[in-house]
Amino acid sequence: MTMVIGLTGGIATGKTTVSNYLKELGYSIIDADVIARQVVEPGTKGLRMITDTFGEKVLTSDGQLDRQHLAQLVFTSSEQLQQLNRILQPIIRERIQELISTSKDPVVVIDVPLLYEQHYEDLCDVVMVVSVQPQQQLERLMNRNHFTMDEAKNRVASQMPLSSKERLADVVIDNNGSVEETRQQVKKWLNQVVRP
């Protein structure tokens, strides 16, 4: 029986840092963002459904999904964001379930930014939330994506509040300090839960 660890956080909280560390430790990672890109490649059902809904304007000249243009559309309209999620989330979920059920590994990590929003906790044995202070989250997001404060706030506001995720989590990793401090918390938790 495979143990499923759900890994989530908010945008720019350091979830990728934790995911990369788990990969370094030899854990099998199922990355929802990678799957989200795969299911909208040219010729896929996902891309066809997106263009049917949002029009050809969301495609680049060579038929790829223009992610930046689509993001501008959906992150300024909660209705359009919901439309996009209704298209993509069932396809992504189906693929994640398939990867879990065919895994031969004793432990798999599903790295899902919208884990609680899309109810992936149903597939997990335990959930780890990577968290930072709100101000640090905004600063990291502005630095990383070259967003204005308003753009950063819109992105953060499109997700469930971190405080709510923390309350639901089995473990909260505090990523306000150094990378090494974060790694130590993850390692300590894994030793207690995975290798009792």
Coordinates of C-alpha atoms in Angstrom, one line a residue:
M1 CA 0.0 0.0 0.0
T2 CA 1.5 3.3 -1.1
M3 CA 1.5 6.2 1.4
V4 CA 0.4 9.5 -0.2
I5 CA 1.8 12.7 1.2
G6 CA 0.1 15.9 0.0
L7 CA 2.4 18.9 -0.4
T8 CA 0.9 22.3 -0.7
G9 CA 1.2 25.9 0.4
G10 CA 0.4 29.3 -1.1
I11 CA 2.0 30.9 -4.1
A12 CA 5.6 31.9 -3.3
T13 CA 5.7 30.2 0.1
G14 CA 8.5 27.9 -0.8
K15 CA 6.6 24.7 -1.7
T16 CA 9.1 24.1 -4.6
T17 CA 12.0 24.2 -2.3
V18 CA 10.4 21.5 -0.1
S19 CA 9.4 19.5 -3.2
N20 CA 13.0 19.6 -4.6
Y21 CA 14.3 18.5 -1.2
L22 CA 11.9 15.5 -1.1
K23 CA 13.1 14.6 -4.6
E24 CA 16.7 14.8 -3.4
L25 CA 15.8 12.4 -0.6
G26 CA 14.6 9.9 -3.2
Y27 CA 10.8 10.4 -2.9
S28 CA 8.6 10.0 -5.9
I29 CA 7.0 13.4 -6.8
I30 CA 3.8 13.8 -8.7
D31 CA 3.8 17.5 -9.7
A32 CA 0.3 18.9 -10.5
D33 CA 1.9 21.9 -12.3
V34 CA 3.8 19.6 -14.7
I35 CA 0.6 17.6 -15.3
A36 CA -1.3 20.9 -15.9
R37 CA 1.2 21.8 -18.6
Q38 CA 1.0 18.3 -20.2
V39 CA -2.8 18.3 -20.4
V40 CA -2.9 21.5 -22.5
E41 CA -0.2 20.6 -25.0
P42 CA -1.2 20.9 -28.7
G43 CA -3.6 18.2 -29.7
T44 CA -4.9 17.5 -26.2
K45 CA -8.5 17.5 -25.1
G46 CA -7.6 20.1 -22.5
L47 CA -6.3 22.6 -25.0
R48 CA -9.3 22.0 -27.3
M49 CA -11.7 22.7 -24.4
I50 CA -9.8 25.9 -23.4
T51 CA -10.0 27.3 -26.9
D52 CA -13.6 26.3 -27.2
T53 CA -14.3 28.4 -24.0
F54 CA -11.9 31.3 -24.3
G55 CA -11.3 31.5 -28.1
E56 CA -8.3 31.3 -30.3
K57 CA -6.8 34.4 -28.7
V58 CA -5.3 32.3 -25.9
L59 CA -3.1 30.5 -28.5
T60 CA 0.4 31.6 -29.7
S61 CA 1.1 31.8 -33.4
D62 CA 2.4 28.2 -33.4
G63 CA -0.7 26.7 -31.7
Q64 CA 0.7 26.5 -28.1
L65 CA -1.3 27.8 -25.1
D66 CA -0.3 31.4 -24.4
R67 CA -0.1 31.0 -20.6
Q68 CA 0.5 34.7 -19.9
H69 CA -2.5 35.8 -21.9
L70 CA -4.7 33.2 -20.3
A71 CA -3.4 34.2 -16.8
Q72 CA -4.2 37.8 -17.5
L73 CA -7.8 36.8 -18.4
V74 CA -8.5 34.5 -15.5
F75 CA -6.8 36.3 -12.6
T76 CA -8.8 39.4 -13.2
S77 CA -12.1 37.5 -13.3
S78 CA -13.1 34.9 -10.7
E79 CA -15.8 33.7 -13.1
Q80 CA -13.3 32.9 -15.8
L81 CA -10.9 31.4 -13.3
Q82 CA -13.7 29.0 -12.2
Q83 CA -14.4 28.2 -15.9
L84 CA -10.8 27.3 -16.4
N85 CA -10.7 25.2 -13.2
R86 CA -13.9 23.3 -14.3
I87 CA -12.1 22.4 -17.6
L88 CA -8.7 21.4 -16.3
Q89 CA -9.1 20.1 -12.7
P90 CA -11.0 16.9 -13.6
I91 CA -8.4 16.0 -16.3
I92 CA -5.5 16.8 -13.9
R93 CA -7.1 14.8 -11.1
E94 CA -7.7 11.8 -13.2
R95 CA -4.0 11.7 -14.3
I96 CA -2.8 12.1 -10.6
Q97 CA -5.1 9.3 -9.5
E98 CA -3.7 7.1 -12.3
L99 CA -0.1 7.8 -11.3
I100 CA -0.8 7.1 -7.6
S101 CA -2.6 3.8 -8.4
T102 CA 0.2 2.5 -10.6
S103 CA 3.0 3.6 -8.4
K104 CA 5.3 0.9 -7.0
D105 CA 6.9 3.3 -4.4
P106 CA 6.1 2.9 -0.7
V107 CA 5.6 6.7 -0.5
V108 CA 4.6 9.2 -3.2
V109 CA 4.3 13.0 -2.8
I110 CA 1.6 14.8 -4.7
D111 CA 2.7 18.4 -5.1
V112 CA -0.5 20.4 -5.6
P113 CA -0.8 24.2 -5.2
L114 CA -4.6 24.1 -5.0
L115 CA -4.7 20.9 -2.9
Y116 CA -7.5 22.0 -0.5
E117 CA -9.3 24.2 -3.1
Q118 CA -9.6 21.1 -5.4
H119 CA -10.1 18.6 -2.5
Y120 CA -7.0 16.5 -3.1
E121 CA -6.8 15.8 0.6
D122 CA -9.2 13.0 -0.1
L123 CA -6.4 11.2 -1.9
C124 CA -3.8 11.9 0.8
D125 CA -2.8 10.0 4.0
V126 CA -1.2 13.2 5.4
V127 CA -0.9 16.8 4.2
M128 CA 2.1 19.1 4.6
V129 CA 1.6 22.9 4.2
V130 CA 4.6 25.2 3.5
S131 CA 3.9 28.6 5.0
V132 CA 5.4 32.0 5.4
Q133 CA 4.3 35.4 6.8
P134 CA 1.9 37.3 4.5
Q135 CA 4.3 40.2 3.9
Q136 CA 7.1 37.8 3.0
Q137 CA 4.8 36.0 0.6
L138 CA 4.0 39.2 -1.3
E139 CA 7.6 40.3 -1.4
R140 CA 8.8 37.0 -2.7
L141 CA 6.0 36.9 -5.3
M142 CA 6.8 40.5 -6.5
N143 CA 10.5 39.7 -6.7
R144 CA 10.1 36.3 -8.4
N145 CA 7.4 37.3 -11.0
H146 CA 8.1 41.0 -11.3
F147 CA 4.6 41.7 -10.1
T148 CA 3.2 45.0 -8.8
M149 CA 1.8 44.9 -5.3
D150 CA -1.7 44.8 -6.7
E151 CA -0.9 41.9 -9.1
A152 CA 0.7 40.0 -6.2
K153 CA -2.3 40.6 -3.9
N154 CA -4.7 39.4 -6.7
R155 CA -2.7 36.1 -7.1
V156 CA -2.6 35.5 -3.3
A157 CA -6.4 36.4 -3.0
S158 CA -7.2 33.8 -5.7
Q159 CA -6.1 31.0 -3.4
M160 CA -7.5 29.8 0.0
P161 CA -5.9 31.9 2.8
L162 CA -2.7 30.3 4.2
S163 CA -4.1 30.4 7.7
S164 CA -7.0 28.1 6.6
K165 CA -4.6 25.7 5.0
E166 CA -2.5 25.6 8.2
R167 CA -5.5 24.7 10.3
L168 CA -6.4 21.8 8.0
A169 CA -2.8 20.5 7.6
D170 CA -1.2 17.5 9.4
V171 CA 2.1 19.4 9.5
V172 CA 3.0 23.0 8.8
I173 CA 6.5 23.8 7.6
D174 CA 7.6 27.3 8.6
N175 CA 9.6 28.6 5.7
N176 CA 10.3 32.1 7.1
G177 CA 13.9 31.2 7.9
S178 CA 16.8 29.7 6.0
V179 CA 16.6 26.8 3.5
E180 CA 18.5 24.7 5.9
E181 CA 16.0 25.4 8.7
T182 CA 13.2 24.4 6.4
R183 CA 15.0 21.2 5.4
Q184 CA 15.5 20.2 9.1
Q185 CA 11.8 20.6 9.8
V186 CA 10.9 18.4 6.8
K187 CA 13.5 15.8 7.8
K188 CA 12.3 15.6 11.4
W189 CA 8.7 15.2 10.3
L190 CA 9.5 12.5 7.8
N191 CA 11.5 10.6 10.5
Q192 CA 8.4 10.6 12.7
V193 CA 5.8 9.8 10.1
V194 CA 7.4 7.8 7.3
R195 CA 10.0 5.9 9.3
P196 CA 8.5 5.4 12.7

